Coordinates of C-alpha atoms and ligand atoms in Angstrom, one line a residue:
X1 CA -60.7 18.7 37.4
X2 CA -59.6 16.1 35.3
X3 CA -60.9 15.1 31.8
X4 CA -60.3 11.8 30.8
X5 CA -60.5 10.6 27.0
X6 CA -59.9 7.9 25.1
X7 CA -60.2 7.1 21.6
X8 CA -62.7 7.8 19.5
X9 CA -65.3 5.5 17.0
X10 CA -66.0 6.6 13.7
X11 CA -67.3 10.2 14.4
X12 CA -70.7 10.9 12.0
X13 CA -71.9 13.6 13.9
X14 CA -74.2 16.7 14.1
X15 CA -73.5 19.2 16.8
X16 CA -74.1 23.3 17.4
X17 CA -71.0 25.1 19.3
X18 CA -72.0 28.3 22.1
X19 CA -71.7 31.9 20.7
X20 CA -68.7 33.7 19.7
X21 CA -66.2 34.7 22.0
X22 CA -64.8 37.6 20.7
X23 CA -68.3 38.9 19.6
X24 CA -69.9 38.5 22.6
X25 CA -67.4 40.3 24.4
X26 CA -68.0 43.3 22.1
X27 CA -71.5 43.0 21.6
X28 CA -72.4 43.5 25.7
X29 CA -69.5 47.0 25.3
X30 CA -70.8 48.1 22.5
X31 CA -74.8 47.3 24.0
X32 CA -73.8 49.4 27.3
X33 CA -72.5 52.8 25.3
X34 CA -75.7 52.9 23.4
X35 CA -78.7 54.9 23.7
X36 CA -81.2 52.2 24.7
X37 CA -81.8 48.1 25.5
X38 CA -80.8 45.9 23.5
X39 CA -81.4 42.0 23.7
X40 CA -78.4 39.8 23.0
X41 CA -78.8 36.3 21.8
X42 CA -76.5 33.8 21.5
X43 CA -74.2 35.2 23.9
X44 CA -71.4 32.7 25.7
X45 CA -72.0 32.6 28.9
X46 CA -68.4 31.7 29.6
X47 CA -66.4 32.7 32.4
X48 CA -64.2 35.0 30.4
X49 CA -67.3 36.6 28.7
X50 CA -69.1 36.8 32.6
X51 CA -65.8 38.9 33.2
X52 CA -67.1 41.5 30.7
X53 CA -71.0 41.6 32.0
X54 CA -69.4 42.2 35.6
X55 CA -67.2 45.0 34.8
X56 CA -70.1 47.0 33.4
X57 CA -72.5 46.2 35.5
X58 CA -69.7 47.4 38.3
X59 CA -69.4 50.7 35.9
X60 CA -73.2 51.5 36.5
X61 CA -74.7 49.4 33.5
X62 CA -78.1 46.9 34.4
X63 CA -77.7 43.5 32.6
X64 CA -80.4 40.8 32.8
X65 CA -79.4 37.7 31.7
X66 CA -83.1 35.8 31.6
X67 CA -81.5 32.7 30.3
X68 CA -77.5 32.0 30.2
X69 CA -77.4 33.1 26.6
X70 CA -79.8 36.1 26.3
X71 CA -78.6 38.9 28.2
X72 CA -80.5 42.5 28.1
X73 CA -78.6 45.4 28.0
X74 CA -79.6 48.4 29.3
X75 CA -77.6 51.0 27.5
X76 CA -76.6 54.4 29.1
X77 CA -75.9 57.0 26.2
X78 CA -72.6 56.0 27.2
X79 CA -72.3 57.0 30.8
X80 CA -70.5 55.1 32.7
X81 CA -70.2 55.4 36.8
X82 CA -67.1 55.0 38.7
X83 CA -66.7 51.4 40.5
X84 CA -66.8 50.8 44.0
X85 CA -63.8 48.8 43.8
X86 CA -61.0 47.4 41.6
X87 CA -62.5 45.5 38.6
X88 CA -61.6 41.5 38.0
X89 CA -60.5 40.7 34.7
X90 CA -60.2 36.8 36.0
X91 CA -58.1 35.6 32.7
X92 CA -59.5 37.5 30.3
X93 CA -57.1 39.2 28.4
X94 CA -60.1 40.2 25.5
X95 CA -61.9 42.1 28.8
X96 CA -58.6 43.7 30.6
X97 CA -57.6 45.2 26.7
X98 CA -61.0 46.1 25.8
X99 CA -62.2 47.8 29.2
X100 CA -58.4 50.0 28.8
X101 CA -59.6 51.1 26.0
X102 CA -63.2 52.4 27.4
X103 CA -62.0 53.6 30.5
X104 CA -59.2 55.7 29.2
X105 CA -61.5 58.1 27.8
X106 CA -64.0 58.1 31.1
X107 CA -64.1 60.9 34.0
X108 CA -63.1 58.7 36.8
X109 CA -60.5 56.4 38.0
X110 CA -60.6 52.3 37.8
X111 CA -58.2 49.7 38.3
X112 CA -58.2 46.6 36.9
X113 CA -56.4 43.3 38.3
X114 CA -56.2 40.0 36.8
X115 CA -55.7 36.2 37.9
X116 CA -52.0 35.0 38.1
X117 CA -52.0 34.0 34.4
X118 CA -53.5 37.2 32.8
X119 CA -51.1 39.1 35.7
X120 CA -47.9 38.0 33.5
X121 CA -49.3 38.9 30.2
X122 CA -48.5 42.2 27.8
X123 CA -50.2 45.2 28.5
X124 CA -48.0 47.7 26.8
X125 CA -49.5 47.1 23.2
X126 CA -52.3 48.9 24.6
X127 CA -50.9 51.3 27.0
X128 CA -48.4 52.7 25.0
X129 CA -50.7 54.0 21.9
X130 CA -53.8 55.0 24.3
X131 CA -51.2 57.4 26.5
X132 CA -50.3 59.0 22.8
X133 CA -54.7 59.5 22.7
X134 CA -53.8 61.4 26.3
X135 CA -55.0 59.0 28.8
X136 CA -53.4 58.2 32.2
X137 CA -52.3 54.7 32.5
X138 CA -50.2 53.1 34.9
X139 CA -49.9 49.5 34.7
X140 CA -48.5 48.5 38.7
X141 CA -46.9 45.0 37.6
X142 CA -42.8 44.6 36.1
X143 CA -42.9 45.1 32.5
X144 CA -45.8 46.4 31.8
X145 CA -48.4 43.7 33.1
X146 CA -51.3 44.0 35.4
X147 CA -53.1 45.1 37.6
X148 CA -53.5 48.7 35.4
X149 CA -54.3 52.1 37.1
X150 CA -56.4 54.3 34.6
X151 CA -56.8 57.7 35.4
X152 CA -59.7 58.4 32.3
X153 CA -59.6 61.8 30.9
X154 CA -60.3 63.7 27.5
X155 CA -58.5 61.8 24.4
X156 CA -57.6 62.8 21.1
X157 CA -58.0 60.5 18.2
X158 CA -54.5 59.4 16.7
X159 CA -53.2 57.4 13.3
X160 CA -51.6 54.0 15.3
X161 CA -49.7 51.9 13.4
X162 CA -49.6 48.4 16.1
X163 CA -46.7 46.3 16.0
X164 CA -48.2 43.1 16.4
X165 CA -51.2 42.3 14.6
X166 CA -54.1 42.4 17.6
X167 CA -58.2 42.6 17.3
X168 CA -57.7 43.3 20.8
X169 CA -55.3 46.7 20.3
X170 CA -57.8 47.4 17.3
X171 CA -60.6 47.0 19.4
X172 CA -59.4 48.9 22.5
X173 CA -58.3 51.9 20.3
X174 CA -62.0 51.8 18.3
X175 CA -63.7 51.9 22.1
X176 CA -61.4 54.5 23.3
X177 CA -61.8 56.4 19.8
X178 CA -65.9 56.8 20.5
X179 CA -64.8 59.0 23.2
X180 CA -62.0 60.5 21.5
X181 CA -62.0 64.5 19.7
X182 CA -61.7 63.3 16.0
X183 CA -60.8 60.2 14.1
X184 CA -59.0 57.5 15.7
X185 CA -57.3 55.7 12.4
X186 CA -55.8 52.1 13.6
X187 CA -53.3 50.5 10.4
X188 CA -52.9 46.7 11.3
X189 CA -49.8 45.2 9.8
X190 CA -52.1 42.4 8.7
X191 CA -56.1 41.7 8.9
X192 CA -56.9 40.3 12.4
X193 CA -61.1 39.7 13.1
X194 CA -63.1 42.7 11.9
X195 CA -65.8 42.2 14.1
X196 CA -65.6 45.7 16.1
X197 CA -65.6 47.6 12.8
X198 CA -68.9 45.3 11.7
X199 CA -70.4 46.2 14.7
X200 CA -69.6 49.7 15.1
X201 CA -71.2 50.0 11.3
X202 CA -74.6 48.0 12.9
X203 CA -74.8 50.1 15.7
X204 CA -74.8 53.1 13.2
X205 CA -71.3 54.6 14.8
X206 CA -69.8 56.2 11.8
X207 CA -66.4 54.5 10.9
X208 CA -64.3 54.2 7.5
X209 CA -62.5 50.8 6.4
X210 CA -60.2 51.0 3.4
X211 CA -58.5 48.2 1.4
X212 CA -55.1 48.8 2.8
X213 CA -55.9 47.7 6.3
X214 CA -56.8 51.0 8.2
X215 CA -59.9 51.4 9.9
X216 CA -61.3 55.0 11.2
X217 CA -64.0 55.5 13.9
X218 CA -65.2 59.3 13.8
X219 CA -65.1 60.3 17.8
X220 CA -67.3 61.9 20.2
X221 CA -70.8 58.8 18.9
X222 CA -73.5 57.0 20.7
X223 CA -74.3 54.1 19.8
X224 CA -78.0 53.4 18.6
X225 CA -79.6 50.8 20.3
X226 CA -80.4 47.2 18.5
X227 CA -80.9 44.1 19.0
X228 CA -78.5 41.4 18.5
X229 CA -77.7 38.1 17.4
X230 CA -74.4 36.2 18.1
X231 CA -73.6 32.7 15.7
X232 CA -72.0 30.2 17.1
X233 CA -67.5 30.5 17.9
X234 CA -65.9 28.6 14.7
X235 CA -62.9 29.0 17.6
X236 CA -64.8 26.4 19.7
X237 CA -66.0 24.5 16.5
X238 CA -62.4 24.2 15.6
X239 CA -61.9 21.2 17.8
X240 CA -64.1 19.1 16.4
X241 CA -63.9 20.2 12.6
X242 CA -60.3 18.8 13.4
X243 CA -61.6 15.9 14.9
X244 CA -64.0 14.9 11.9
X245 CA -60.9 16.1 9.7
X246 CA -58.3 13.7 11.0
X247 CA -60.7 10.3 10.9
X248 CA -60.8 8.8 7.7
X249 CA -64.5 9.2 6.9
X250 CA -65.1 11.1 9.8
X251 CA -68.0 13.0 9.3
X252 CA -68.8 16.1 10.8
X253 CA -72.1 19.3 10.4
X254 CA -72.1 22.1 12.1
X255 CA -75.1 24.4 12.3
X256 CA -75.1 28.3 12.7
X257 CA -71.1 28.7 13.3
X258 CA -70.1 32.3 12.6
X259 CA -68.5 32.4 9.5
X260 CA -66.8 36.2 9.0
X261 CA -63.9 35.7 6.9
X262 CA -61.9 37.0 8.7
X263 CA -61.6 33.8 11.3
X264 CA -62.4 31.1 8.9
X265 CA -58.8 30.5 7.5
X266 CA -58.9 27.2 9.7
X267 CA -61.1 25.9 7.2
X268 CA -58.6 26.3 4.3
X269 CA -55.7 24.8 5.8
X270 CA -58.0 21.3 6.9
X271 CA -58.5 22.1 2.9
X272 CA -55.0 21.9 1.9
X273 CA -54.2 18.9 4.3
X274 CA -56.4 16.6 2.5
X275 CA -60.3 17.1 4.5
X276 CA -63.2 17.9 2.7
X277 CA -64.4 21.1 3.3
X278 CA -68.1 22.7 2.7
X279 CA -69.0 25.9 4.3
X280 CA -72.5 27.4 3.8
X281 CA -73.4 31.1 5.0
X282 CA -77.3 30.6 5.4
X283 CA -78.4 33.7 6.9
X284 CA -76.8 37.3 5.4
X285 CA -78.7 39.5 7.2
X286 CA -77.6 39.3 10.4
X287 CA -74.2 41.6 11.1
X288 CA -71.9 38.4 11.1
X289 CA -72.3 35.8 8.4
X290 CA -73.6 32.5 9.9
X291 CA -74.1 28.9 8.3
X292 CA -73.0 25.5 8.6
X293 CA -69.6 24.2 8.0
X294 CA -69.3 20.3 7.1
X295 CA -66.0 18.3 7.1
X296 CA -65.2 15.0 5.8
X297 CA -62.1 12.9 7.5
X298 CA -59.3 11.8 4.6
X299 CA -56.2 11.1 5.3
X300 CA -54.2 14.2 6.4
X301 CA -51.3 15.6 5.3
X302 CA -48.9 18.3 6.3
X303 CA -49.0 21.7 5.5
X304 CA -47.4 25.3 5.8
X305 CA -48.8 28.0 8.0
X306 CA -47.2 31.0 8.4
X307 CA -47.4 34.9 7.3
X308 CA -50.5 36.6 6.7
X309 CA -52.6 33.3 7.7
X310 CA -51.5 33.4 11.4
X311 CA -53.6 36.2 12.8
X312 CA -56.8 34.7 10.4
X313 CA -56.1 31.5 12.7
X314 CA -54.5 32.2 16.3
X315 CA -56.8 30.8 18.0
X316 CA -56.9 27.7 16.0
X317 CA -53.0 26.8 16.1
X318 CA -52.8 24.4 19.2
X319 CA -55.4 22.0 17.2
X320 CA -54.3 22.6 14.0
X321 CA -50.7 21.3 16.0
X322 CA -52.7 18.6 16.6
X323 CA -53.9 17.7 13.3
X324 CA -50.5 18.1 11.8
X325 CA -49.2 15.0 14.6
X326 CA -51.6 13.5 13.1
X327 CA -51.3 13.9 9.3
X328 CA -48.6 12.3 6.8
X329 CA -45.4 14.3 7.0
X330 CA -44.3 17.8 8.3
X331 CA -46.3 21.0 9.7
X332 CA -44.8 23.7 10.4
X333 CA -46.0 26.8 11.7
X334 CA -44.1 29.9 11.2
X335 CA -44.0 33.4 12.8
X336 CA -46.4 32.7 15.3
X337 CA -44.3 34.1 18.0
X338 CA -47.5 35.8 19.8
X339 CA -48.6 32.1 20.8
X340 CA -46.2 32.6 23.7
X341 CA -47.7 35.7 25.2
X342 CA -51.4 33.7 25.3
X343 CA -53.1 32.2 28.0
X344 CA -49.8 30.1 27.9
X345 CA -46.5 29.9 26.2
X346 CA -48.5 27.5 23.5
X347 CA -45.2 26.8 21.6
X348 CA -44.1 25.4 24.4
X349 CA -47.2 23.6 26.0
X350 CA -48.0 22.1 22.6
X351 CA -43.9 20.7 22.3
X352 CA -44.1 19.4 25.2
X353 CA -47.7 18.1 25.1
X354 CA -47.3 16.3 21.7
X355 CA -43.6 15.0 22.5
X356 CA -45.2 13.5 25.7
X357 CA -47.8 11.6 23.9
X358 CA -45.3 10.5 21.1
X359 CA -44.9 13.3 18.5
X360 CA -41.3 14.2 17.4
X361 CA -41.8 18.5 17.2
X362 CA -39.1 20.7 16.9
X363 CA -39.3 23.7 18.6
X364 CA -38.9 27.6 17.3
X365 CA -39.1 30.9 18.6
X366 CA -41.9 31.9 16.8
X367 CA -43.5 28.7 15.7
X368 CA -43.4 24.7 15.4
X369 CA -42.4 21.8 13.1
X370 CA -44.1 18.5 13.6
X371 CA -43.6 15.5 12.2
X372 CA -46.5 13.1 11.7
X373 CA -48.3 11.1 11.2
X374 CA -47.7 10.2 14.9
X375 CA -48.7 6.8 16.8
X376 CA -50.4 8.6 19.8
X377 CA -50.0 7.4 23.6
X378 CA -52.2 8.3 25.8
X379 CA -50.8 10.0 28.8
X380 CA -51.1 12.6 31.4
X381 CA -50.8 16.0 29.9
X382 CA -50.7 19.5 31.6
X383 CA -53.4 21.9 30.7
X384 CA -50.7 25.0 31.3
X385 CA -54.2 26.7 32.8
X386 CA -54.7 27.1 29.3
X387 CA -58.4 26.4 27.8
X388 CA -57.0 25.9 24.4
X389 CA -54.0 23.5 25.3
X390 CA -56.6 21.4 27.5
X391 CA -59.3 21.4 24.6
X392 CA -56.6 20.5 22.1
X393 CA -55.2 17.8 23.9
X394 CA -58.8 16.2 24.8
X395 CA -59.0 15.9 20.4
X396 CA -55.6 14.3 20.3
X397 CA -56.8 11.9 23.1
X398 CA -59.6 10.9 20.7
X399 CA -56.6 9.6 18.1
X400 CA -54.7 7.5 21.1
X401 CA -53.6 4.3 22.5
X402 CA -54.8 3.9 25.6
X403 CA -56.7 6.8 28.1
X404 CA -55.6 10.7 27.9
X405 CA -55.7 12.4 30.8
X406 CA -55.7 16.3 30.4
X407 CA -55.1 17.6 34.0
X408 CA -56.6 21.1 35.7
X409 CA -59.0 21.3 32.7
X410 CA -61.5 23.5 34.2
X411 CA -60.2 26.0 32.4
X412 CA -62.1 25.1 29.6
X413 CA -64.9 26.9 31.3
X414 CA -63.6 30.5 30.4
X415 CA -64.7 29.8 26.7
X416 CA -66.5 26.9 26.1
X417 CA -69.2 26.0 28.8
X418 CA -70.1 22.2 27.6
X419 CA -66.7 21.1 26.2
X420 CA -67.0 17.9 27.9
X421 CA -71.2 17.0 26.9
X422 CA -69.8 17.1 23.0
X423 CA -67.0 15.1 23.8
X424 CA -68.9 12.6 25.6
X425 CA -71.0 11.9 22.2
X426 CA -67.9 11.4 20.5
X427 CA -66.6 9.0 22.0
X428 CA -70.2 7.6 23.3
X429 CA -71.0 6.0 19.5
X430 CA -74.9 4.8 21.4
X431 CA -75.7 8.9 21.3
X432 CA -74.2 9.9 18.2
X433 CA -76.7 11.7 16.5
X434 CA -76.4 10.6 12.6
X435 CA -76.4 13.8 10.0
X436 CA -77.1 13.1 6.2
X437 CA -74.1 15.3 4.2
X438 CA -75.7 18.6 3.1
X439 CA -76.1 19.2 -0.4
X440 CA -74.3 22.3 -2.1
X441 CA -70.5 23.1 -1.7
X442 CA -69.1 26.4 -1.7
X443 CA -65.1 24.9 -0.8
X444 CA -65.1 22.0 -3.3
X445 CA -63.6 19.0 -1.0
X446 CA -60.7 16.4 -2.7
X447 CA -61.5 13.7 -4.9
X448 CA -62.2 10.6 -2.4
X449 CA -59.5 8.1 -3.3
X450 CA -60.1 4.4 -1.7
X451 CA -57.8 2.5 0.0
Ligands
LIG1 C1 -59.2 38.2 20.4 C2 -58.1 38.5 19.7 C3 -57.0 37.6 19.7 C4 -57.3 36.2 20.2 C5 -58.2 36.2 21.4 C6 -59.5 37.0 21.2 C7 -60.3 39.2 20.4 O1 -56.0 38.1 20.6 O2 -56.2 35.4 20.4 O3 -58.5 34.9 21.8 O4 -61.5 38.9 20.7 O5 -60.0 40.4 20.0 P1 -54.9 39.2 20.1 O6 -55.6 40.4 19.8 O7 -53.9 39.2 21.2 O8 -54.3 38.6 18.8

């Protein structure tokens, strides 16, 4: 499939994005282990998430799904049966990580396989500390990649300190430490999304965060049943914050995004490039904070990322790439060296991407300097099978000459069902829907200057 774009009118819009990603995976995990049903809402029904329903209901767990985003989840006291056959992780990296991590401690053997593109991805940062926790893990492809062979068995809880900075390590060890003898203690070398640990706490499994980045789960816990409800993935709102960002007076409100801390640093870099920022949490009693986030376009200009800020935002780098091609002087992203083990080499698919449609980018091993602001052409660009890339480069066609033409963009499907609907309004001005600005600010926004 082919999405074709071309650029956009002033954008004054009002829009709601699908459910978290990352929570939704661990929301249906976490649903299965406990002692009861529990009702999801606001779950993506993406193809990546679907990967995640499938596997458990191949391990023995019933999952309605009434409506796309409402599954129930018919908990088994954490009893899982062995599959009838291998289990398909599609592209999934969040699923093939996570279900390691569950089926390491289990009584039975599973293998899980994976598309071509998850086939040449990492699987060692997980292997390698859940075979210290005792469990049997052999992953059948060069270098540690898929398909893995997991011979579950008893587990001890261990103190891992990860080399890279994962929620998807953290998460696997958490899962695998509810079936562990002890305390499973994970130390991240910086804060990646805490929303295991949130959920762990709302599902009343004991666990212990401290200040200096570790995080405990106490072993051998059910998890009490509750209902559950999942805000909207800032990850997918990210596109068009940037959007609204990069238009000068581009105007932009989204309702009930998820708005944990811990994956809201996009909204302080479009900050410090110049875009006016509010964020509003609006309902605190739900698990994960969730509100409405408001951006205002100004001019743009370039910006630093790099350290501690990269995990907060990994998701977010291709269209914050984007943005800085499109904002006065240079971007440059730093130590970002884990983009190349995603769903593509993204340092490389966003070089090559942006230099196609114009940019002038310098590539680095572990990150990218672009120059901007750049006249856009519209061209034919590669999705790299990549639903970020392909989403990215849809925005960027919004800023150029001409028609963009991502190509093989169903991909877009594995995390953001209804990409192309909201992109359609934004560049259809007859269907815009026209949002008043919401009154109070928590992220005061820069000074409007006029031209
Ligand atoms: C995710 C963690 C991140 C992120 C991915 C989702 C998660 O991956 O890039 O899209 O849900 O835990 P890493 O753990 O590899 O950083």
């Amino acid at each position: 499939m082919e999405l074709r774009v071309k650029r956009a009118p002033r954008i004054d819009i009002e829009i709601t994005v699908p459910g978290d990603k990352s929570i939704s995976h661990r929301a249906v995990i976490i649903a299965a282990l406990s002692n009861g049903v529990c009702t999801l809402q606001g779950f993506l029904p993406s193809e990546d998430c679907m990967h995640t329903v499938n596997a458990l209901r191949a391990l023995g767990i019933k999952i309605e799904q009434p409506e796309p985003a409402t599954l129930i989840v018919h908990g088994k006291k954490r009893v899982l049966t062995p599959p009838k056959s291998e289990i398909n992780c599609g592209n999934s990296g969040t699923t093939m990580r996570l279900l390691a991590g569950l089926l390491a401690g289990q009584t039975f053997e599973s293998r899980l396989v994976a598309d071509a593109g998850l086939s040449k991805r990492p699987m060692e940062r997980v292997i390698a500390p859940l075979r210290q926790m005792g469990a049997n893990i052999v992953a059948e492809g060069p270098e540690e990649t898929p398909p893995l062979r997991i011979q579950g068995g008893s587990l001890r809880g261990i103190r891992y300190r990860p080399p890279v900075a994962s929620a998807q390590v953290k998460g696997a060890l958490l899962l695998a430490g509810l079936f562990a003898k002890g305390k499973t203690i994970v130390i991240e070398p910086a804060p990646t999304r805490n929303h295991m640990e949130m959920m762990f706490d709302y599902f009343l499994v004991r666990t212990a965060v401290d200040g200096n980045g570790s995080v405990t789960v106490f072993g051998d816990q059910v998890p009490e049943s509750r209902d559950f409800g999942i805000p909207g993935d800032i990850s997918s709102a990210a596109f068009w914050l940037v959007a609204a960002a990069a238009q000068r007076r581009g105007h932009l409100l989204i309702r009930d995004a998820g708005l944990n801390h811990t994956r809201t640093a996009l909204l302080g870099v479009l900050l410090r490039m110049g875009a006016q920022v509010r964020e509003a949490i609006e309902d605190t009693d739900q698990v994960e904070p969730r509100g409405i986030v408001e951006v205002t376009g100004f001019p743009l200009k370039g910006t630093v990322i790099q350290g501690k800020e990269v995990p907060q935002l990994i998701d977010e780098l291709p269209i914050l790439a984007v943005a800085g091609a499109l904002a006065e002087g240079k971007t440059i992203i730093r130590h970002a060296e884990e983009l190349r083990v995603k769903e593509s080499d993204r340092i490389a698919a966003i070089a090559h991407n942006l230099r196609a449609m114009g940019a002038q980018v310098a590539e680095m091993n572990d990150g990218l300097e672009i120059l901007g602001p750049a006249p856009l052409h519209g061209v034919r660009v590669p999705s790299f099978g990549d639903h970020r890339i392909a989403m990215a480069f849809a925005i960027a066609g919004l800023f150029a000459d001409g028609e963009t033409v991502v190509q093989e963009a169903e991909c877009i499907r594995e995390s953001y069902p209804g990409f192309e609907a909201v992109l359609e309004e934004f560049t259809n001005p007859k269907r815009m829907q026209i949002s008043t600005p919401v009154i109070g600010s928590l992220t005061p926004g820069p000074v409007e200057e006029e031209a």
